[in-house]
Coordinates of C-alpha atoms in Angstrom, one line a residue:
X273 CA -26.2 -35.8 21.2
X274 CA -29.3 -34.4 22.3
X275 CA -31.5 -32.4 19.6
X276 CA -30.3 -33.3 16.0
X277 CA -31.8 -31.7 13.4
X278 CA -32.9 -34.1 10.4
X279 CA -30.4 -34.1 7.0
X280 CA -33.3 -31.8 5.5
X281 CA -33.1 -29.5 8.2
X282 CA -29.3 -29.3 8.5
X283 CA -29.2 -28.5 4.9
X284 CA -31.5 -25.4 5.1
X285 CA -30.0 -24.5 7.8
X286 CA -26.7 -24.6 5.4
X287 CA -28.3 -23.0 2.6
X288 CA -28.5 -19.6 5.1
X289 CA -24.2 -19.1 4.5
X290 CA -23.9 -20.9 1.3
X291 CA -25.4 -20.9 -2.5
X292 CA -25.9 -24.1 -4.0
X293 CA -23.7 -27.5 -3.6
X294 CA -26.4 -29.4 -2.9
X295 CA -24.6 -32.6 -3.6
X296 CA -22.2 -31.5 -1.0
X297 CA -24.7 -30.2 2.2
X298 CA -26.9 -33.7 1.5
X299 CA -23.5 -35.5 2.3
X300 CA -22.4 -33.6 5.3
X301 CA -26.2 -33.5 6.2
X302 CA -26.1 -37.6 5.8
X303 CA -22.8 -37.9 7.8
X304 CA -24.2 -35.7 10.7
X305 CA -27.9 -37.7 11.3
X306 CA -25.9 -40.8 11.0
X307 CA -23.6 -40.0 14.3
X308 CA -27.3 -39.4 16.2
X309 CA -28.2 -42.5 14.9
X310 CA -25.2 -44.4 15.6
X311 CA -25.8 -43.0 19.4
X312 CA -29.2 -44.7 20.2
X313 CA -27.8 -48.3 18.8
X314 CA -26.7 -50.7 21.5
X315 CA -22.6 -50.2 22.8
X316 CA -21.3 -53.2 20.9
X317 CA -23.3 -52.4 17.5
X318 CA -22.2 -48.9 18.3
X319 CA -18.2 -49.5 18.3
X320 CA -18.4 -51.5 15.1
X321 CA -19.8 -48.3 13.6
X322 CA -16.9 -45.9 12.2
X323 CA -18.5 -42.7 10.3
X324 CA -18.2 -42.5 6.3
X325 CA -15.7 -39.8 5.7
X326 CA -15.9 -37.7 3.1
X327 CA -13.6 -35.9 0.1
X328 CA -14.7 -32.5 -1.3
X329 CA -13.7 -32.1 -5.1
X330 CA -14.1 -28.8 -6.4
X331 CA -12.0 -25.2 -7.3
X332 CA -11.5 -23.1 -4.8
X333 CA -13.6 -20.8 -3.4
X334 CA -17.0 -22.6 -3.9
X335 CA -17.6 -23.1 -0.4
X336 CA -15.9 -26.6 1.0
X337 CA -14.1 -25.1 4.4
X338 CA -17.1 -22.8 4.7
X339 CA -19.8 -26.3 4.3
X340 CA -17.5 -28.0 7.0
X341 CA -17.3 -25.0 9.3
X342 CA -21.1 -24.6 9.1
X343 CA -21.9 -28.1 10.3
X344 CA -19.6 -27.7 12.9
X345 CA -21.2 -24.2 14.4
X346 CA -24.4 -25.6 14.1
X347 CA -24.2 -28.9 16.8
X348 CA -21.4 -27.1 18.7
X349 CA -19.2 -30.0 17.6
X350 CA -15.0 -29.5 18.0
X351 CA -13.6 -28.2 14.6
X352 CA -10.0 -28.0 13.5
X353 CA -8.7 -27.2 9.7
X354 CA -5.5 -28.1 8.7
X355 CA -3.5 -27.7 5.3
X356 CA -2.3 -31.4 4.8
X357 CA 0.9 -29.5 2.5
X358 CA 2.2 -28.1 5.9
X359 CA 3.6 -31.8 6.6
X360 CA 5.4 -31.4 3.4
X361 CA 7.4 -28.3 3.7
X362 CA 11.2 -28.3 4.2
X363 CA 12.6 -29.0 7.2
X364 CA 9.5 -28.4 9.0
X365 CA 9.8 -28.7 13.0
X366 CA 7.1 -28.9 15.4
X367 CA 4.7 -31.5 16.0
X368 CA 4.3 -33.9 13.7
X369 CA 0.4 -35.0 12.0
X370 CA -1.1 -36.2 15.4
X371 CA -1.0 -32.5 16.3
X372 CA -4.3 -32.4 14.7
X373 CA -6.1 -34.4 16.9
X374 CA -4.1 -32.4 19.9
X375 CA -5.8 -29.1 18.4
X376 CA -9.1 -30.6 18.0
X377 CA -8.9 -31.8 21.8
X378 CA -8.3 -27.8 22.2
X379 CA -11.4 -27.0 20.9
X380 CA -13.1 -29.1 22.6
X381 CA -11.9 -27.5 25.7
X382 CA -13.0 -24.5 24.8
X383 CA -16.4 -25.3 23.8
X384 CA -16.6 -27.3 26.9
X385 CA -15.2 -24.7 29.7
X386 CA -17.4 -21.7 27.5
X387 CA -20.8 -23.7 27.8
X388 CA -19.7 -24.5 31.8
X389 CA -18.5 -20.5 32.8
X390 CA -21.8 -19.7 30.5
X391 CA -23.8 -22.3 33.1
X392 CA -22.1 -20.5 36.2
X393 CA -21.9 -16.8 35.0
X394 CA -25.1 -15.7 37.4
X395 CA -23.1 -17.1 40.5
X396 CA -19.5 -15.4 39.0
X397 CA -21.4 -12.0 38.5
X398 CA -22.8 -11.8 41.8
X399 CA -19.5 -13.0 43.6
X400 CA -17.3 -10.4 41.7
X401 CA -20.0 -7.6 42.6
X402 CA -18.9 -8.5 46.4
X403 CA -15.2 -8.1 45.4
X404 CA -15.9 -4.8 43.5
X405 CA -17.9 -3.5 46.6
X406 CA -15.2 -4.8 49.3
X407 CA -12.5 -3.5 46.9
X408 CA -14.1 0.3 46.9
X409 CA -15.5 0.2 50.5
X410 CA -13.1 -2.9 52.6
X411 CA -14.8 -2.9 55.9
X412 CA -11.2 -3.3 56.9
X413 CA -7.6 -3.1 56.3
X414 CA -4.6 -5.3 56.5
X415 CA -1.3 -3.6 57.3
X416 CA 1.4 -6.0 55.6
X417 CA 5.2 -5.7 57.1
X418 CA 8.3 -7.5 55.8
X419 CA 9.1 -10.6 57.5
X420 CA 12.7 -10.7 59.6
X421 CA 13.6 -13.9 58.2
X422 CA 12.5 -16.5 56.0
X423 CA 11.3 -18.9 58.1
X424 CA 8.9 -16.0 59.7
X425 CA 7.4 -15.5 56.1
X426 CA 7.4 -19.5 55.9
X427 CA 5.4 -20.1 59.0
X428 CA 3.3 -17.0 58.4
X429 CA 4.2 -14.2 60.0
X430 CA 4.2 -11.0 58.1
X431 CA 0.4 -9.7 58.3
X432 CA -0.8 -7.7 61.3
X433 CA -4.1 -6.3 61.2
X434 CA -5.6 -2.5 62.3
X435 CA -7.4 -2.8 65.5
X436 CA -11.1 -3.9 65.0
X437 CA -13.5 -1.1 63.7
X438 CA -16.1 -0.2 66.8
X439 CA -19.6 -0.7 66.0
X440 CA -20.4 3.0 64.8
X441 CA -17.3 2.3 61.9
X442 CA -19.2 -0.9 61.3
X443 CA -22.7 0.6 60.8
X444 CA -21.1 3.3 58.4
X445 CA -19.1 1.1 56.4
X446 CA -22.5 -0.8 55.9
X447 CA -24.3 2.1 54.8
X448 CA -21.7 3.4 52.6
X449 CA -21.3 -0.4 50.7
X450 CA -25.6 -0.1 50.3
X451 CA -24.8 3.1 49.0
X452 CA -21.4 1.8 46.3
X453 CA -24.0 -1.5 45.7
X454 CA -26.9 1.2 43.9
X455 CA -24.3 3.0 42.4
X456 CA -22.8 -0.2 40.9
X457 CA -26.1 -1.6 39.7
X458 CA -26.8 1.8 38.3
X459 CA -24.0 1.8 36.2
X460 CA -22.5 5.1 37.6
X461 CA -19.5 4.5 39.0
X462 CA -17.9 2.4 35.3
X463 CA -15.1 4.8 35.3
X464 CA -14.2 5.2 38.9
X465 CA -10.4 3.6 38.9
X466 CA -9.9 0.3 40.9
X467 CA -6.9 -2.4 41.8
X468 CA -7.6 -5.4 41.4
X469 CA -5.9 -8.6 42.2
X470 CA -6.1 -11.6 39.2
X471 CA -4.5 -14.9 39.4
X472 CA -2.4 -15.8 36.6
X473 CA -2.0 -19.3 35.3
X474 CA 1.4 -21.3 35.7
X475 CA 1.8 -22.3 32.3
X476 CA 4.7 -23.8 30.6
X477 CA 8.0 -21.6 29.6
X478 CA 7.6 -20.0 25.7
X479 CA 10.9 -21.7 25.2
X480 CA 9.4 -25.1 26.3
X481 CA 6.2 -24.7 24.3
X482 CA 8.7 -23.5 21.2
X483 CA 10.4 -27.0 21.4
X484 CA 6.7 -28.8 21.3
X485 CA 6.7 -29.3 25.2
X486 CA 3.6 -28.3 26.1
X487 CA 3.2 -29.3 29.9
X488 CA 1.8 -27.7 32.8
X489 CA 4.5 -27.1 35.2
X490 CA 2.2 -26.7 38.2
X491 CA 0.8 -30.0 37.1
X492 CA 4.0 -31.9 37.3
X493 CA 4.9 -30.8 40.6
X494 CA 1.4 -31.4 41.9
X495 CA 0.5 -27.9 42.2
X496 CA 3.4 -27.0 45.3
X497 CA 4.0 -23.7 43.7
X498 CA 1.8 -20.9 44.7
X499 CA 0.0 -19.2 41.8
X500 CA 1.0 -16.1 40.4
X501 CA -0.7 -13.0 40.9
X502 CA -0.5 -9.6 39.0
X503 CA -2.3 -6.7 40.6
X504 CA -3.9 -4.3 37.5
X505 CA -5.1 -0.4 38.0
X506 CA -8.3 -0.5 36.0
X507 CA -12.0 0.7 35.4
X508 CA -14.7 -0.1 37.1
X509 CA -16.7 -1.8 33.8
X510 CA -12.9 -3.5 32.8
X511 CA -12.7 -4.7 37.0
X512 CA -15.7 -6.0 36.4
X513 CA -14.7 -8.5 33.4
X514 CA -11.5 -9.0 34.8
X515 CA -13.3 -10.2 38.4
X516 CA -15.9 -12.1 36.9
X517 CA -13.7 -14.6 34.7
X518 CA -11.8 -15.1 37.7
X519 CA -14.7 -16.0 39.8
X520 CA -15.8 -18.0 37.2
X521 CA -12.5 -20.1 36.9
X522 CA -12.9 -20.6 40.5
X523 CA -16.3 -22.5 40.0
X524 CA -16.1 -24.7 37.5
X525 CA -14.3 -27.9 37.4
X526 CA -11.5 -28.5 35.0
X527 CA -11.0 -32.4 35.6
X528 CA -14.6 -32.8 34.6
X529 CA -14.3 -30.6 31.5
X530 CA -11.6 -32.6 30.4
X531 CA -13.0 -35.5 30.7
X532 CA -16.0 -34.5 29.0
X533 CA -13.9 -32.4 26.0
X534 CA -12.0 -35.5 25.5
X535 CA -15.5 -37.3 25.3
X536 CA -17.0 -35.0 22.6
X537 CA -13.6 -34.5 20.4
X538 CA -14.0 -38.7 20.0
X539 CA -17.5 -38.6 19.6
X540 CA -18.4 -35.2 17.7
X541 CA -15.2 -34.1 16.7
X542 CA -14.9 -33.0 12.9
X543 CA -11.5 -32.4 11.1
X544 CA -11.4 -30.8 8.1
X545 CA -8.1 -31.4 6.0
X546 CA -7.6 -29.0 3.5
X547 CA -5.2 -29.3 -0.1
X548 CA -5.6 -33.1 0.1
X549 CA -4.7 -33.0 -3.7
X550 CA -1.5 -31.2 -3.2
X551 CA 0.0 -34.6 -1.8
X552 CA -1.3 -37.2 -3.7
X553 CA 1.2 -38.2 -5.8
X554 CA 1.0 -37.6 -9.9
X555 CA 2.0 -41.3 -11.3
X556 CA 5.9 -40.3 -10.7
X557 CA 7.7 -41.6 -7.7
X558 CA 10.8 -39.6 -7.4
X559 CA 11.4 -36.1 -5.6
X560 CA 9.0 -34.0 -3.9
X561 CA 6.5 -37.3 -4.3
X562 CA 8.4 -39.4 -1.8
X563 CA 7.9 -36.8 1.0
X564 CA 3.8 -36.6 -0.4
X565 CA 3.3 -40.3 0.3
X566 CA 5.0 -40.0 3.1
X567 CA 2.4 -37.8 4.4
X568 CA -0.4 -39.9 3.3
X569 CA 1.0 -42.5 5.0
X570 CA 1.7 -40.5 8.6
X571 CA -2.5 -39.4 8.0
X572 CA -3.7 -42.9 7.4
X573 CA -3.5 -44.1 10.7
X574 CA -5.2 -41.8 12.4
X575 CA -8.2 -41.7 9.8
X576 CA -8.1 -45.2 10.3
X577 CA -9.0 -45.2 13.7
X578 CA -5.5 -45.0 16.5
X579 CA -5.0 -43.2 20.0
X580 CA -3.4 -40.1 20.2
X581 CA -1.6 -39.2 23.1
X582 CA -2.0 -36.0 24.4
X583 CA -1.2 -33.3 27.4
X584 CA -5.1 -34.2 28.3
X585 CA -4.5 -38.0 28.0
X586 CA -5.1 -40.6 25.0
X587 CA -7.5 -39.5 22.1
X588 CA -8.8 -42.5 20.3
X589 CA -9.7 -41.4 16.7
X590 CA -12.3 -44.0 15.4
X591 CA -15.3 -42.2 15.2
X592 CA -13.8 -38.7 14.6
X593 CA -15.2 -37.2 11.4
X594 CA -12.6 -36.6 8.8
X595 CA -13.7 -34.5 6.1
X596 CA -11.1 -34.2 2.9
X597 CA -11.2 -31.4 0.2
X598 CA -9.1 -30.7 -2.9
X599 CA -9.4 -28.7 -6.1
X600 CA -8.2 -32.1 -8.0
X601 CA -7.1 -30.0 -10.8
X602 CA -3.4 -31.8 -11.5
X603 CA -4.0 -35.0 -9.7
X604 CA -7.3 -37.0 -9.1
X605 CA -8.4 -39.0 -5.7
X606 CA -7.3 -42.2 -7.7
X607 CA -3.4 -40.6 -7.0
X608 CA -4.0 -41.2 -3.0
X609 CA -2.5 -44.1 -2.0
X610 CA -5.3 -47.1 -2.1
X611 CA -5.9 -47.2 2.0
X612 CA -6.0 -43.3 2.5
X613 CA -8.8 -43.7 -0.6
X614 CA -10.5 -46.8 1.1
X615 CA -10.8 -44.4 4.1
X616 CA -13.0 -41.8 2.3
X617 CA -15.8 -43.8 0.9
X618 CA -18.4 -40.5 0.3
X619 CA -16.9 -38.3 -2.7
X620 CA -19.0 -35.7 -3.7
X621 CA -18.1 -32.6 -6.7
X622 CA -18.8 -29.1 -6.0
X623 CA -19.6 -27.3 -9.3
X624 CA -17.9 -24.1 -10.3
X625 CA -19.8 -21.1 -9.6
X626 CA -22.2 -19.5 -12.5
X627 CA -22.9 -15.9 -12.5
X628 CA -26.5 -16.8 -11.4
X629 CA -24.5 -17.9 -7.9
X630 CA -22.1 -15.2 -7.8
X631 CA -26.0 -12.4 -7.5
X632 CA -27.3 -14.9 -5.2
X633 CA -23.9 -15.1 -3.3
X634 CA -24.4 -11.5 -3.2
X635 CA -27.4 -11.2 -1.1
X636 CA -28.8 -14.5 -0.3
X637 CA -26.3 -15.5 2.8
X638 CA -27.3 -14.2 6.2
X639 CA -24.0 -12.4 6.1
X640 CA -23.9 -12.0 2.6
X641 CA -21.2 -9.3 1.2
X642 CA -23.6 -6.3 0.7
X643 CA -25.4 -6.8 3.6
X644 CA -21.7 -6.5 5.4
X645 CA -21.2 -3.4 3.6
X646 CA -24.4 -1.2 4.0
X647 CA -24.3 -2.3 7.9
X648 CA -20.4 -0.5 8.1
X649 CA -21.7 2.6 6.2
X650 CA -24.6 2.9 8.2
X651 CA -22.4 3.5 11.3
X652 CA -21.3 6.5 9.1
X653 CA -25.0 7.9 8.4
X654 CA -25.0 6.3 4.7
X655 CA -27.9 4.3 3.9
X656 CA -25.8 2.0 1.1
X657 CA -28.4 0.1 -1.1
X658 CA -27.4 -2.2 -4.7
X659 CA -30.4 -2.1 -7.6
X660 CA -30.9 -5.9 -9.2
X661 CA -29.1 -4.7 -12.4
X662 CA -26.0 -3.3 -10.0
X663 CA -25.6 -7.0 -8.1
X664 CA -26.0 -9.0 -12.3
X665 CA -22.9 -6.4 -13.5
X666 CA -21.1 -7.2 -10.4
X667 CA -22.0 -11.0 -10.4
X668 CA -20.9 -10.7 -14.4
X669 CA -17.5 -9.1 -13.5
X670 CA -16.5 -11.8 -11.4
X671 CA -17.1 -14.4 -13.4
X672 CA -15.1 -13.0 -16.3
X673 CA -12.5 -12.1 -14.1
X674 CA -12.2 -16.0 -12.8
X675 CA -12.5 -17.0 -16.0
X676 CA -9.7 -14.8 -17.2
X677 CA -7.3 -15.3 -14.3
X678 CA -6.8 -17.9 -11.6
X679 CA -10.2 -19.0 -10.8
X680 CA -10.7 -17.9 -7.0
X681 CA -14.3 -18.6 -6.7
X682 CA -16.2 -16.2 -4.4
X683 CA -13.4 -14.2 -2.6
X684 CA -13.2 -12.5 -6.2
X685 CA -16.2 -10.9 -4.8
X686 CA -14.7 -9.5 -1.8
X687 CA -12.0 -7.7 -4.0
X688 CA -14.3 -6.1 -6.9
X689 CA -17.1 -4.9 -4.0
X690 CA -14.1 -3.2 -1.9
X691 CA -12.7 -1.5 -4.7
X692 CA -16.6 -0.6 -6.3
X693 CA -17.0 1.3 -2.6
X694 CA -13.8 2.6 -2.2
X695 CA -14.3 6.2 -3.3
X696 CA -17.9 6.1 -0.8
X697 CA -16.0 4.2 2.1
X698 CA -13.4 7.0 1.4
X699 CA -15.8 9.9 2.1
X700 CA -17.8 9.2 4.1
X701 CA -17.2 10.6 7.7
X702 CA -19.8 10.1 9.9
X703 CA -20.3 14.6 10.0
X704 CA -22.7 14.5 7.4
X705 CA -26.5 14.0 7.6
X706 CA -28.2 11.1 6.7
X707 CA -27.7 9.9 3.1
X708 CA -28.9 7.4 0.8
X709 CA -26.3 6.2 -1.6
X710 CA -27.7 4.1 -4.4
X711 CA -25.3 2.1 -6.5
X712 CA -26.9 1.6 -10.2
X713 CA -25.5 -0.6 -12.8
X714 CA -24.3 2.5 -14.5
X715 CA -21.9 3.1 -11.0
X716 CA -20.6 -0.1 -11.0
X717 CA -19.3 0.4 -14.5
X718 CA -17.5 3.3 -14.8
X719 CA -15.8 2.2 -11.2
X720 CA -14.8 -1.4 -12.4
X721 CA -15.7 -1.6 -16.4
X722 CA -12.3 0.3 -17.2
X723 CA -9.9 -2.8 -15.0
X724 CA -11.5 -5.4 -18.0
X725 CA -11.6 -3.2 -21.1
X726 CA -7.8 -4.4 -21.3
X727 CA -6.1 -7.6 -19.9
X728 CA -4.8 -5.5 -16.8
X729 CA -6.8 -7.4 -13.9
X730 CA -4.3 -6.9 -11.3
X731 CA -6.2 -5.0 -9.5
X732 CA -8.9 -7.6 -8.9
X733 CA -6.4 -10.6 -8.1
X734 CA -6.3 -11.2 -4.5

């Protein structure tokens, strides 16, 4: 890890997406600065180092995937988010709880092959410019006939070529590609219609992948069979995309961004498993809670530190991040079994919210729900804006709501703002001048008072 930022920084920069949990961000913020740490200490101080995983208790809705999501985005670390109740359901068949580590290895490829084509994208742009140009203006043409036979084809033949252009053709092709290279730069020729040739990818069969056999063909047979291609009639500005991810392909090295995603999903690599309460068993040891324990049992090694084989080669998980949420409503963290609980030394509660969070939820966030909305209904010449007393009635109406029904935390939020703005988001058309559209307390209730004068809240439960 290069630039870290310190636990106080990480947690401001948290506190941009999320209201409150402190408890929570100074944990994750903790668990971060101590892999940077853990990287500057001598190799064999270093391996005896495993990182303090960490269980999230709270309802839903408070924020726990969105904390460990966060974290992730912000050091560009490998992130995978699984539902530990999916290695419970009946007669489940694909890969069994490894397949966690096998996704996060994934990620880590594609955070590793993004940052490389981002580091070679100058060098891709320029190449696929050259291909554009020799596509519209070839300075010359290749005439291809069947072959007779087989062995022909095999040894070749096929391809004749048009007689070589004299030097006039030569100096007019030139100044006609100067003249398609302006036009291209100039961005007038985007819709001009072009074929262009792509290399496709020998994967594996669907039905191979279906049965959890996911190899590279190609690979196995050390690469004898030629690679697919698949000719496309585009635009110019789609060409362009098309030409410049292939170019890019072409330079960048996918040994060494294997190597180095494998390095990173060890090292950096968070996984987040979600529902952990929904297998810990509830002081009874017959039915469903076999098949729980089961589960915890099948997770425990690979918290505890194993290797993982996978399509990329072996994964150890040691210093992988594991980071364990629950709503702990029917069970409690004692009900894990004592070695998967022994495994998550850091436990840390995340409070229901108060209506105090659900305003601040409400415009405090970078992305925060109105923000979201007066951006879409600006595209549509409304300029959308909430007075203090609108976002406290709204705040208000969610927190009864949750405390009503099934408490969904903030997603509640989601459903009463869409239905507040349905009758605006309805109108508006985009054929209308500009106009401001000011919602008041008073709006918000006569559009959502009526739904809680009676017990009918169906309309508000996601």
């Amino acid at each position: 890890m290069s630039e870290v930022m310190t636990p106080r920084e990480t947690v401001e920069a948290l506190d941009k997406y999320i209201v409150g949990q402190d408890e929570a961000k100074r944990a994750v913020a903790i668990a971060l600065r101590n892999r940077y740490r853990r990287s500057r200490l001598p190799q064999e101080l270093r391996d005896e180092i495993t990182p303090k995983n960490i269980i999230m208790m709270g309802p839903t809705g408070v924020g726990k995937t969105e904390i460990a999501r966060r974290l992730a985005k912000l050091v560009d670390a490998p992130f995978v988010k699984v539902e530990a109740t999916k290695f419970t359901e009946v007669g489940y068949v694909g890969r069994d709880v490894d397949s966690m580590v096998r996704d996060l290895v994934e990620a880590a490829i594609r955070i590793c092959k993004e940052q490389k084509m981002n580091a070679v994208r100058t060098v891709a742009e320029a190449n696929a410019e050259q291909r554009l140009i020799d596509i519209l203006v070839p300075m010359h043409k290749d005439k291809w006939h069947a072959p007779e036979n087989p062995l022909q084809f095999l040894l070749g033949g096929g391809t004749s070529k048009e007689p070589e252009l004299t030097e006039d053709e030569k100096r007019e092709r030139l100044t006609k590609r100067e003249e398609v290279t302006r036009e291209l730069r100039a961005g007038r020729l985007e819709d001009e219609i072009v074929e262009v040739q792509i290399e496709m990818p020998n994967n594996g069969s669907n039905a191979m992948i279906a049965m959890g056999i996911d190899v590279n063909l190609n690979e196995m047979m050390g690469g004898i069979l030629p690679p697919k291609k698949k000719t496309r009639r585009v635009k110019v500005s789609e060409a362009r995309k098309l030409l410049v991810q292939d170019e890019s392909e072409k330079l960048i090295d996918m040994d060494e961004i294997t190597q180095e995603a494998i390095e990173r999903a060890e090292q950096d690599g968070i996984i987040f498993i979600d529902e952990i309460d929904k297998i810990a068993a509830s002081g009874n040891t017959s039915g469903a809670d076999v098949s729980r324990e089961g589960v915890q049992r099948d997770i425990l090694p690979i918290v505890e530190g194993s290797t993982v084989t996978t399509k990329y080669g072996p994964v150890k998980t040691d210093f992988i991040l594991f980071i364990a949420a629950g709503a702990f409503h029917v069970s409690k963290v004692s009900d894990l079994i004592p070695e998967l609980q022994g495994r998550f030394p850091i436990r840390v509660k995340l409070e229901a919210l108060t209506v105090d969070d659900y305003k601040r939820i409400l415009t405090q966030p970078q992305h925060a729900i109105t923000k979201q909305y007066e951006a879409l209904l600006k595209t549509d010449n409304i300029l959308l804006s909430f007075t203090d007393d609108a976002l406290g009635a709204i705040a208000k109406y969610a927190f009864t709501a949750n405390e009503r029904e099934e408490n969904i935390g903030a997603r509640r939020l989601h459903t009463i703002v869409e239905n507040l703005l349905d009758d605006i988001s309805f109108n508006a058309g985009g054929d209308h001048p500009l106009t401001k559209v000011e919602v008041d307390e008073k709006y918000v209730k006569e559009h959502v008072s009526r739904e809680y004068e009676g017990e009918d809240l169906q309309r508000f439960i996601l």
